[in-house]
Short mmCIF file of C-alpha atoms in Angstrom, two decimals:
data_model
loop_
_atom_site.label_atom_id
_atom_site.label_comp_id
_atom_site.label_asym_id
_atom_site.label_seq_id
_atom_site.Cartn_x
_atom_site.Cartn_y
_atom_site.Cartn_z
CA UNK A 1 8.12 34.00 48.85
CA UNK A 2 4.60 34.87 48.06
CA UNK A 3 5.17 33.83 44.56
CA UNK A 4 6.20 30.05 45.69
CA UNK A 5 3.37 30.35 48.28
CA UNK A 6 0.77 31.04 45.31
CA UNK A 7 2.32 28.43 43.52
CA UNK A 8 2.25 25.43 45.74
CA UNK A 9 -1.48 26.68 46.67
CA UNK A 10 -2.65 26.73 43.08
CA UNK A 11 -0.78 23.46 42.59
CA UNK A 12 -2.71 21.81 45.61
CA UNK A 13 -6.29 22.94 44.58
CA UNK A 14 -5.38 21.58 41.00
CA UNK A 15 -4.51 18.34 42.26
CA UNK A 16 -7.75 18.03 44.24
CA UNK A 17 -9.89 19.57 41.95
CA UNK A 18 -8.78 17.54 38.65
CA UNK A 19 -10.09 14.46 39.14
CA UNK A 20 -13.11 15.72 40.38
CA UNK A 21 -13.63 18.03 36.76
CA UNK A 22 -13.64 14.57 35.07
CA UNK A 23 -16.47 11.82 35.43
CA UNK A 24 -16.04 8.35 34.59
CA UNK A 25 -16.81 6.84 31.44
CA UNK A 26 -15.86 9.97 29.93
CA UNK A 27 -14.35 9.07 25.76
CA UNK A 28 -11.58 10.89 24.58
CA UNK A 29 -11.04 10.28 20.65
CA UNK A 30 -7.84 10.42 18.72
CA UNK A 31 -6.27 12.95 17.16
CA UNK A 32 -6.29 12.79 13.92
CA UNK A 33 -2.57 14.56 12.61
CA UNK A 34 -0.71 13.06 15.54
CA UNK A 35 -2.04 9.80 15.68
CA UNK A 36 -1.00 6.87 12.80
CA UNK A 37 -1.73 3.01 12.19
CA UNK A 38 0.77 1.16 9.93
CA UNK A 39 1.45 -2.16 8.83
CA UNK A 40 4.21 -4.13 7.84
CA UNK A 41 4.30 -7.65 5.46
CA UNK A 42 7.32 -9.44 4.58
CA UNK A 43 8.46 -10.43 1.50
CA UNK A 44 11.99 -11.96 0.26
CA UNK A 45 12.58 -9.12 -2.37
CA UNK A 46 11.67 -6.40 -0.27
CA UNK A 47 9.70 -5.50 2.81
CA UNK A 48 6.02 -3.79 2.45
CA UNK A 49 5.26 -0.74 5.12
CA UNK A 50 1.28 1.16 5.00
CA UNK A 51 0.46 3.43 6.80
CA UNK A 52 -2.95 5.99 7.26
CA UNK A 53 -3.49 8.44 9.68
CA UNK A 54 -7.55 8.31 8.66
CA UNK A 55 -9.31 6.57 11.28
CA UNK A 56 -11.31 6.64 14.34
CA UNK A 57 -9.74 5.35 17.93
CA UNK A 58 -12.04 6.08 20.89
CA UNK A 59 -10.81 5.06 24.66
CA UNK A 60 -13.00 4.92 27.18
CA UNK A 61 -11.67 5.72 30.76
CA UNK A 62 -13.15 4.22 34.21
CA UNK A 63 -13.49 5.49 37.41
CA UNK A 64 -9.98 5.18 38.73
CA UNK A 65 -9.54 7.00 35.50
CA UNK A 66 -7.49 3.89 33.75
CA UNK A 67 -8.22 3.56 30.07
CA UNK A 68 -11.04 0.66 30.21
CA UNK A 69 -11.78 0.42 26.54
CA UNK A 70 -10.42 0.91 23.07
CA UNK A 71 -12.69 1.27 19.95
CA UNK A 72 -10.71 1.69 16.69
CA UNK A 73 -12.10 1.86 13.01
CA UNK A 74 -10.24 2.50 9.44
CA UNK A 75 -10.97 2.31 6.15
CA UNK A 76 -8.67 -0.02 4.74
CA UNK A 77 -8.37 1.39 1.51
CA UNK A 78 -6.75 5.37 3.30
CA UNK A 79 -3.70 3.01 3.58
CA UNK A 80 -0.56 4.31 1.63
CA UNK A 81 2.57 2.35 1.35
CA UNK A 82 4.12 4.89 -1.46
CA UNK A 83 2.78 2.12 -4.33
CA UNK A 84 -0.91 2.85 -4.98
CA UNK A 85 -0.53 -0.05 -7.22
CA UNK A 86 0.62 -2.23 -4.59
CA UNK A 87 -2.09 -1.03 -2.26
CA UNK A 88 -4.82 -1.81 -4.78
CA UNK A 89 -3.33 -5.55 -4.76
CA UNK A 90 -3.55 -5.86 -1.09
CA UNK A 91 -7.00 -4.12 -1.43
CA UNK A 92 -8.23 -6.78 -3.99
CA UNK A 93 -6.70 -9.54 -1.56
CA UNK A 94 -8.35 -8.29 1.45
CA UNK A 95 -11.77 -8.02 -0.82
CA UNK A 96 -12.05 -3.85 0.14
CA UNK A 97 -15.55 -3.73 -1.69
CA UNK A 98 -16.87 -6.26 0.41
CA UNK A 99 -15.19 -5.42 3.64
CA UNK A 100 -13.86 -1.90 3.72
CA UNK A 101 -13.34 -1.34 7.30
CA UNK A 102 -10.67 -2.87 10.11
CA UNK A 103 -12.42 -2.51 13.63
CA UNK A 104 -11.26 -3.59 16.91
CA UNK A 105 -13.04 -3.49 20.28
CA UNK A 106 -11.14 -4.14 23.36
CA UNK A 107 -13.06 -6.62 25.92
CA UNK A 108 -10.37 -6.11 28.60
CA UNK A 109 -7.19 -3.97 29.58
CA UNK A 110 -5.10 -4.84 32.46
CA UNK A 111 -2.52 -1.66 33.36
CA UNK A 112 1.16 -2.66 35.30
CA UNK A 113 2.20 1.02 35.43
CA UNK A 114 2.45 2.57 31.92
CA UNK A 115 2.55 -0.78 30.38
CA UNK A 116 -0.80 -2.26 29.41
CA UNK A 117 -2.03 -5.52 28.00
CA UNK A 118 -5.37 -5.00 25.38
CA UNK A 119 -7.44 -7.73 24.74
CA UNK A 120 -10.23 -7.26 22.35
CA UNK A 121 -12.06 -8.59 18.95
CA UNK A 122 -10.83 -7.22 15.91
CA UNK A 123 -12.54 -7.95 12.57
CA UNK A 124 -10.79 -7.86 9.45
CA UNK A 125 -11.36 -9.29 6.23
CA UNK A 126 -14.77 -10.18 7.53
CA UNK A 127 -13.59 -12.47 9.99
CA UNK A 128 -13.72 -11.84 13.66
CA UNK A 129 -11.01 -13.08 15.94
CA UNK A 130 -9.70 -12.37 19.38
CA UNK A 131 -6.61 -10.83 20.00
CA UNK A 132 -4.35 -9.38 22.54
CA UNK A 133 -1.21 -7.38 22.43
CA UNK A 134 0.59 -5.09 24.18
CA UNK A 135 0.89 -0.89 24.29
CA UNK A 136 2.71 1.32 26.39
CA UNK A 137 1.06 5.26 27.48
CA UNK A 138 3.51 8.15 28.02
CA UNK A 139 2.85 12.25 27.76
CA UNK A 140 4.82 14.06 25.51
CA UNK A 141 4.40 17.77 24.96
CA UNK A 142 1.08 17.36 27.03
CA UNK A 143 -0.46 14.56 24.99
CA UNK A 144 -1.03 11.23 26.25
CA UNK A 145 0.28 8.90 23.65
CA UNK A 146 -0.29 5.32 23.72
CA UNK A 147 2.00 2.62 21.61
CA UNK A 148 1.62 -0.66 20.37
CA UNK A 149 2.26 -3.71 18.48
CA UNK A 150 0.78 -6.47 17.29
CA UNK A 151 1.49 -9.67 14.51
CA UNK A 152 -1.46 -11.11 13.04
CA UNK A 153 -1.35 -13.89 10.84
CA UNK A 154 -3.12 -13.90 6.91
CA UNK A 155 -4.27 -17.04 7.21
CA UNK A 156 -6.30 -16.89 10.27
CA UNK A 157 -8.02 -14.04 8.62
CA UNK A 158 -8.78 -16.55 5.91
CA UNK A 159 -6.51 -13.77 3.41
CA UNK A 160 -5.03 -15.50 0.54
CA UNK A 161 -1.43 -14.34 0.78
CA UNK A 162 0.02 -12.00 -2.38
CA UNK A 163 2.60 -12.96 -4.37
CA UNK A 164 5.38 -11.18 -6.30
CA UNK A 165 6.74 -13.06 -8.81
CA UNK A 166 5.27 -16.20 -7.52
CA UNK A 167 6.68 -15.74 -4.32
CA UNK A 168 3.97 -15.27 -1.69
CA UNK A 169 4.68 -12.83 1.50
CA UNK A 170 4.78 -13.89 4.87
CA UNK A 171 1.99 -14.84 6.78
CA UNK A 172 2.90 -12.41 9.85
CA UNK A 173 1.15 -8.58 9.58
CA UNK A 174 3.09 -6.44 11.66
CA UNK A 175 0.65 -3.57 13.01
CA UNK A 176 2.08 -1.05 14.89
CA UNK A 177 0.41 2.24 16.08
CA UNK A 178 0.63 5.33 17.76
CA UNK A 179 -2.12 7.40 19.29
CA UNK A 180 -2.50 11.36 20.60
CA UNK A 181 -5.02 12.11 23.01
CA UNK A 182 -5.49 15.69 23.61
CA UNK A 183 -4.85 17.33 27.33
CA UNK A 184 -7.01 20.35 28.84
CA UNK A 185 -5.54 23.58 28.73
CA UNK A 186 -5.24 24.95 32.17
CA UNK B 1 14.97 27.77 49.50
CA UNK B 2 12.90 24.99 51.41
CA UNK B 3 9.52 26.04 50.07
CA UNK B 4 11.51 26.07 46.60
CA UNK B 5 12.49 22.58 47.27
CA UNK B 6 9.22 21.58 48.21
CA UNK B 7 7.61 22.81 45.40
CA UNK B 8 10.22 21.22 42.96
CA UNK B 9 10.10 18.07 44.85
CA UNK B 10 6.35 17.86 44.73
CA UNK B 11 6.38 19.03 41.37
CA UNK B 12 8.98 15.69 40.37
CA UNK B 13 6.27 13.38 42.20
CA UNK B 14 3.05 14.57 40.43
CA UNK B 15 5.32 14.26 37.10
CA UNK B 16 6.19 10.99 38.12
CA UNK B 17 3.31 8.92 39.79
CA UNK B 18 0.07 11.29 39.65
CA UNK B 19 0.44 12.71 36.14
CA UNK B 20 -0.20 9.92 33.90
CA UNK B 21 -3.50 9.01 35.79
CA UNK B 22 -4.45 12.94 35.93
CA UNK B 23 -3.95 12.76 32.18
CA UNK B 24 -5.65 10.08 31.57
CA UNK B 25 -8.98 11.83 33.19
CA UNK B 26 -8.46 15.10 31.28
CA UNK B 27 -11.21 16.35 28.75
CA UNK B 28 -10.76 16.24 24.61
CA UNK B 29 -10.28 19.33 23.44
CA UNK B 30 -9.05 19.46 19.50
CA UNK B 31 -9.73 15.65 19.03
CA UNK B 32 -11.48 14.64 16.14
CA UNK B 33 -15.29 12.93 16.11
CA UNK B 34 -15.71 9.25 16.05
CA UNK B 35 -17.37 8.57 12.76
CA UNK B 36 -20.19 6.76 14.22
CA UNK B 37 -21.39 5.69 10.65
CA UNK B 38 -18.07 4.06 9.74
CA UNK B 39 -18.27 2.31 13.28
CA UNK B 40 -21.42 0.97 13.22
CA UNK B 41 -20.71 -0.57 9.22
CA UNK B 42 -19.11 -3.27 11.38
CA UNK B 43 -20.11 -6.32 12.88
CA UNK B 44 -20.02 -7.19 16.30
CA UNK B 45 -17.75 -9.63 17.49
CA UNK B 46 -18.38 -13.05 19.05
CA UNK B 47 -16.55 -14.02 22.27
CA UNK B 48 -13.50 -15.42 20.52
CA UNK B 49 -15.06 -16.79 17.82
CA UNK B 50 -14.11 -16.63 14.36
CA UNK B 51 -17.34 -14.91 12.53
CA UNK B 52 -18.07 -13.30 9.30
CA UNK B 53 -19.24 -10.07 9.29
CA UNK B 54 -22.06 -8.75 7.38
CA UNK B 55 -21.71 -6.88 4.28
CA UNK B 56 -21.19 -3.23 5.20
CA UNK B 57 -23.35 -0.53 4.21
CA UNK B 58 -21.14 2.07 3.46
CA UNK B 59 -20.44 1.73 -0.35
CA UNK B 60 -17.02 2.17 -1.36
CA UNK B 61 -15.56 4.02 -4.15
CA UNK B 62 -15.45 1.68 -6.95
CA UNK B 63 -13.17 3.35 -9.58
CA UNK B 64 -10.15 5.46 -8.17
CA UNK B 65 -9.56 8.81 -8.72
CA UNK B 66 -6.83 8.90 -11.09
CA UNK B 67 -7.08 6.66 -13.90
CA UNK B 68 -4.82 6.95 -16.61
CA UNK B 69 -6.27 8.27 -20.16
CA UNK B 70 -6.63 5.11 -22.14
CA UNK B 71 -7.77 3.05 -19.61
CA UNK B 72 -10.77 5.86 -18.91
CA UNK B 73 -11.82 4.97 -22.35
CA UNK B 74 -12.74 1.71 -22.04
CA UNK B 75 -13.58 1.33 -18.15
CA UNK B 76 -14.16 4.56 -17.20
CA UNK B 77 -17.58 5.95 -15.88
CA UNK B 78 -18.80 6.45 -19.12
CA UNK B 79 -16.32 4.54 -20.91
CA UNK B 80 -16.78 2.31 -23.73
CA UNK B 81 -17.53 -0.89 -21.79
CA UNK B 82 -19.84 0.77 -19.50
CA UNK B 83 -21.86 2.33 -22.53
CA UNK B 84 -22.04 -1.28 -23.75
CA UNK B 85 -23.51 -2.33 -20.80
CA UNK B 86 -20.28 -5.02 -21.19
CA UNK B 87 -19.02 -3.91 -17.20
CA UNK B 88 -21.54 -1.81 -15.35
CA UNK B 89 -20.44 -0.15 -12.32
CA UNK B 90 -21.65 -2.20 -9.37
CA UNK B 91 -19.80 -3.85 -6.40
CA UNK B 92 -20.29 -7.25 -7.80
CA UNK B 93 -18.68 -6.73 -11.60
CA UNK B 94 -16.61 -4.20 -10.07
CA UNK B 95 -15.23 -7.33 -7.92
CA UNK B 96 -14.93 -9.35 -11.03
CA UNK B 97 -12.88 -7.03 -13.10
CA UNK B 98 -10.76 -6.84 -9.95
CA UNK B 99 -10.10 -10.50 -10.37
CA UNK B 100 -9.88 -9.70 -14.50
CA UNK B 101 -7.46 -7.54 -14.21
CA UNK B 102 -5.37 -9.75 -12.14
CA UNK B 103 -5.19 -12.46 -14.27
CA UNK B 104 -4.48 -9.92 -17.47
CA UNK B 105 -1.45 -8.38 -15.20
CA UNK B 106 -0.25 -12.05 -13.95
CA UNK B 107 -0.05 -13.23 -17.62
CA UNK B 108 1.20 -9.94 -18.51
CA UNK B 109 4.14 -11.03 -15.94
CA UNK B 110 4.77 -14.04 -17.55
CA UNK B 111 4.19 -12.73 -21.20
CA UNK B 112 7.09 -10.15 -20.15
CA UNK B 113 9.37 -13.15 -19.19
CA UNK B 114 8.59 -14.67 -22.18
CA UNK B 115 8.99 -11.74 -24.69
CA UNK B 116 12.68 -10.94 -22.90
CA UNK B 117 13.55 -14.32 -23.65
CA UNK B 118 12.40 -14.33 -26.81
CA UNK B 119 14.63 -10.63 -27.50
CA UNK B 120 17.97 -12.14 -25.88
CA UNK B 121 17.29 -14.85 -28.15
CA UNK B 122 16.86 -12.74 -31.52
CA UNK B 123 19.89 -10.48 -30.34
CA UNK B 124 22.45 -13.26 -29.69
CA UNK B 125 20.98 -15.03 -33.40
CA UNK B 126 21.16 -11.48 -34.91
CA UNK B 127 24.63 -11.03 -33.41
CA UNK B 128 25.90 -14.43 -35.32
CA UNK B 129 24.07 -13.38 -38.57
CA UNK B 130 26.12 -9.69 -38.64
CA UNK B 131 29.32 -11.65 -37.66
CA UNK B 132 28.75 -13.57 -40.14
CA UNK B 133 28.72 -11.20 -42.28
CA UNK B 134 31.25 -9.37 -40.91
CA UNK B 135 33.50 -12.03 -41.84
CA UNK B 136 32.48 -12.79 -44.88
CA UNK B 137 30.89 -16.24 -44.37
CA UNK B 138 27.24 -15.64 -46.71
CA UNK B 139 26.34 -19.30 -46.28
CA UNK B 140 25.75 -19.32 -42.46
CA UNK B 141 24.69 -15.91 -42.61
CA UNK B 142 22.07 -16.93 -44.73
CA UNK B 143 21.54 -20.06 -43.21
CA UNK B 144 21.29 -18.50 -39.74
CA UNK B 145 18.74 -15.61 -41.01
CA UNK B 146 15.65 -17.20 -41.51
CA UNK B 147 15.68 -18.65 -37.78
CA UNK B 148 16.86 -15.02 -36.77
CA UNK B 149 13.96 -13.36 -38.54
CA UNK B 150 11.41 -16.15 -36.91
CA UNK B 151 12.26 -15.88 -33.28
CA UNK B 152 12.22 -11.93 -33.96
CA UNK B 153 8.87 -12.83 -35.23
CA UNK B 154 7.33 -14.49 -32.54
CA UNK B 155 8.93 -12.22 -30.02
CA UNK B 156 6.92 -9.45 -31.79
CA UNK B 157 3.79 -10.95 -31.54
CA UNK B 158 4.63 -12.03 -27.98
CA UNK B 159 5.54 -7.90 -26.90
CA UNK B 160 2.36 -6.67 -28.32
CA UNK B 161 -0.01 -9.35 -26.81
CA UNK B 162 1.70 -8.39 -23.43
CA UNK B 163 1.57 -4.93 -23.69
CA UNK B 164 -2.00 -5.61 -25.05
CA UNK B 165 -2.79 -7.31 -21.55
CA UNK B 166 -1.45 -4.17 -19.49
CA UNK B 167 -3.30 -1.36 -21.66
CA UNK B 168 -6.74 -3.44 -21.50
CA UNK B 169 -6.23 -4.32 -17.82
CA UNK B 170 -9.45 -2.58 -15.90
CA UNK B 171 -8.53 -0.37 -13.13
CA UNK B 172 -6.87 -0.91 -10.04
CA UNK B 173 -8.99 -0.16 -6.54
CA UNK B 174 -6.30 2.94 -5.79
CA UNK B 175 -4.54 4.57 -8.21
CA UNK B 176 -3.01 7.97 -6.67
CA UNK B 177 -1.51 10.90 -8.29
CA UNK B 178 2.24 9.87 -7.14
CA UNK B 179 5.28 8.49 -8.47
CA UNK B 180 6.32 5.10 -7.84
CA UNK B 181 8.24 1.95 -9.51
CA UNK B 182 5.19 0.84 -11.92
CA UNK B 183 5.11 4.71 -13.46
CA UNK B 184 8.41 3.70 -14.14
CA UNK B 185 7.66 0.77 -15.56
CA UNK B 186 5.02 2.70 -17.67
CA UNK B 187 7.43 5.69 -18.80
CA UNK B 188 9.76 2.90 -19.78
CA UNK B 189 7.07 0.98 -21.77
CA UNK B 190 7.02 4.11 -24.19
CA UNK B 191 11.05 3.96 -24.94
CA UNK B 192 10.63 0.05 -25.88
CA UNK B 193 7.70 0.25 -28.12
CA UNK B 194 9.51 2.25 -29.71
CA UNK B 195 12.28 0.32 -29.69
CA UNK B 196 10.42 -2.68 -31.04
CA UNK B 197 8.80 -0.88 -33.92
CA UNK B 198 12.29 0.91 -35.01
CA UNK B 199 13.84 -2.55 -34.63
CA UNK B 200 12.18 -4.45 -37.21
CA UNK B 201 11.60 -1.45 -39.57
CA UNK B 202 15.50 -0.94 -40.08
CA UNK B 203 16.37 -5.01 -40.76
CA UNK B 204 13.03 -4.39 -43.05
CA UNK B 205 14.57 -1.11 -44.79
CA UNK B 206 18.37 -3.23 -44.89
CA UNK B 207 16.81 -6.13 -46.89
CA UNK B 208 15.19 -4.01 -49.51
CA UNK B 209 18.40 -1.76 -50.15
CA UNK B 210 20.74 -2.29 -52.98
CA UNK B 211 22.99 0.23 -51.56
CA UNK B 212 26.05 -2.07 -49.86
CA UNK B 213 26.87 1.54 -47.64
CA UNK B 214 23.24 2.14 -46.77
CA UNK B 215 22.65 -1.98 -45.90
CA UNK B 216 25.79 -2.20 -43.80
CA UNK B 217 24.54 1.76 -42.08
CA UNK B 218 21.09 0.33 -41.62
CA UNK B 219 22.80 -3.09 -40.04
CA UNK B 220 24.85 -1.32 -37.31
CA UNK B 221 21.53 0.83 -36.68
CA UNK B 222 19.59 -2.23 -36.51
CA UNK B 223 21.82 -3.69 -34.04
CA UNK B 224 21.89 -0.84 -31.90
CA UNK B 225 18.11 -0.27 -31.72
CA UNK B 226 17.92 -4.22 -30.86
CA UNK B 227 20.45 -3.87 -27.95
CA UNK B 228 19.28 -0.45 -26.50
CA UNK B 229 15.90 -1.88 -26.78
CA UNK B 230 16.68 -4.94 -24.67
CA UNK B 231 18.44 -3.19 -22.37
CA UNK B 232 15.02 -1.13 -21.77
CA UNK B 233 13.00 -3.82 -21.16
CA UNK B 234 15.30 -5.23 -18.76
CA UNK B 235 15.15 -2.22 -16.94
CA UNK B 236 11.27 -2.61 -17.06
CA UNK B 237 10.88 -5.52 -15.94
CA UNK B 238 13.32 -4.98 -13.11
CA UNK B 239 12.10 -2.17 -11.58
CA UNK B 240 8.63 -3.31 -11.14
CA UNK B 241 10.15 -6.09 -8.67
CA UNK B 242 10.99 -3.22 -6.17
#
């Protein structure tokens, strides 16, 4: 009895004293082995699938503790699809030496439970654009890991499409991505 | 047993509704640093408008890490080209040979085509010309021959000007130490040269022998090496479509 008593105390004074250990606009980064960023191109012989786990992701979280922004930053050229040769085609379409990084910046999130909707800029290629898609956020092994998807299209990001045997890909890039965020040890 | 039902039950709710807000207030504690270099290299976007970002700072690595043997000869750091001031190493020529090498591996594509074409060719005329043979008939053997011998010829030339393309090529951006379908494609490459020199030098070896035993040993070699080496460039030029 004075086991379960302990407990439920300790449990109380954690629930009133965690949010209160945490101030707003605090930044939690991605972690680096758990998190990845891959994308995925189409093409009639054979599908195309990169991924890198070298990046930066930084959310921001507001007062009510909801994630309120999303920074994200990779080095194009980190991502492997198992054909370096392939990769340096996509990195001489994409023009890596003049624009080596993918960055997105989220200008809104809305949250409906642990679905959310990001809307942001992201700047590829040189070329800015606005885009939204949508994520989920779960905890798994005491990590908060948020999942997405989104389809871009080449040609908006002024990206000559490549071609294999004449045949050019599809204009859809499939990116889909998983983040970690650490959890305090208590 | 009711506190112990308590406690479970109010254990289910925080697990249900309060954890994912607690956790999304909790503190980094193994999470890596946000490269604030590599984040600032980018530009800042315009309120959904397409813009064109400046050109980053950070410089990127211009020639990859593993580059095979010959090709460090002519483009690598202080290969040949670079000596001779022909390619120096900056962003800009860097870009160009990226757009060099492109073309050189597109028309080494088509060159490939080409040169298969041209070996199908030579095999099925070479296969009429030892039938011919075969069956006595000299007169379209040697009628046949000639034509056989030019369209081997030309498919020659056509290999080594392709193959020429592929080991002058500059560079690629990324070239890792791995395995994948174009160092098959390169293994392969080895086995056909081959092939193509052995080819020729056996019909070359058959015409100058006076020795009906050695010509007709020489023949069946000859065809053998042209069929084995077909069937290797096939194989090359296959794979590299996966």
């Amino acid at each position: 009895m004075m086991f379960i008593r302990a407990y439920i105390s300790m449990f109380s004074c954690l629930l009133l004293i965690a949010p209160s250990r945490f101030a707003a606009g605090e930044k939690l980064s991605a972690l680096k082995g758990d998190s990845k960023i891959s994308y995925e191109l189409s093409h009639p012989l054979h599908k195309v699938e990169a991924t890198t786990k070298d990046f930066t992701c930084e959310i921001e979280l507001s007062e009510s503790k909801e994630i309120s922004s999303v920074k994200f930053s990779a080095d194009v050229t980190t991502f492997d699809s198992g054909n370096s040769n392939r990769d340096s085609h996509a990195m001489e379409v994409i023009d890596a030496i003049s624009y080596p990084d993918v960055a997105f910046q989220s200008t809104g999130i809305s949250a409906d439970g642990d679905k959310l909707n990001v809307t942001g800029n992201l700047t590829f290629h040189g070329v800015t654009k606005r885009v939204s898609f949508n994520a989920s956020r779960k905890l798994v092994d005491g990590k908060l890991i948020v999942e997405g998807a989104a389809a871009l299209s080449l040609t908006e990001f002024k990206i000559d499409r490549p071609a294999l045997l004449a045949i050019r890909v599809d204009d859809t890039l499939k990116i889909s991505f998983v983040m970690a965020f650490s959890v305090p040890r208590n | 047993m009711c506190l112990c039902a308590t406690a479970r039950s109010a254990q289910a709710q925080f697990t249900r509704d309060l954890a994912p807000k607690f956790f999304d207030a909790v503190t980094l504690v193994d999470s890596i640093k946000t490269d604030s270099a590599r984040a600032d290299s980018t530009t800042q976007a315009s309120d959904g408008q397409d813009s064109i970002a400046a050109v980053p700072k950070r410089k990127v690595k211009l020639l990859p890490e593993n580059i095979y043997p010959l090709t460090n000869v002519f483009w690598g750091e202080s290969g040949l080209f670079r000596g001779l001031g022909w390619a120096p190493l900056t962003p800009d020529a860097r870009r160009s040979e990226l757009d060099f090498r492109r073309s050189l591996l597109s028309t080494h594509q088509i060159g490939g085509f080409v040169t298969w074409a041209g070996l199908v060719t030579t095999l099925v005329m070479g296969q009429i010309v030892l039938n011919s043979y075969n069956n006595l008939d000299f007169e379209s053997a040697l009628r046949l021959r000639p034509t056989h011998q030019t369209i081997a010829t030309a498919t020659f030339v056509s290999y080594m000007l392709t193959g020429l393309m592929s080991i002058l090529a500059p560079p690629p951006l990324i070239q890792r130490s791995e395995w994948n379908t174009v160092s098959t494609h390169r293994v392969l490459s080895y086995f056909h040269f081959v092939g193509m020199l052995v080819t020729p030098y056996l019909a070359i070896r058959a015409s100058g022998s006076r020795d009906i035993n050695e010509i007709r040993s020489l023949r069946q070699a000859h065809q053998i090496a042209g069929y084995a080496t077909a069937a290797i460039l096939s194989a090359a030029l296959i794979i590299v479509t996966f």
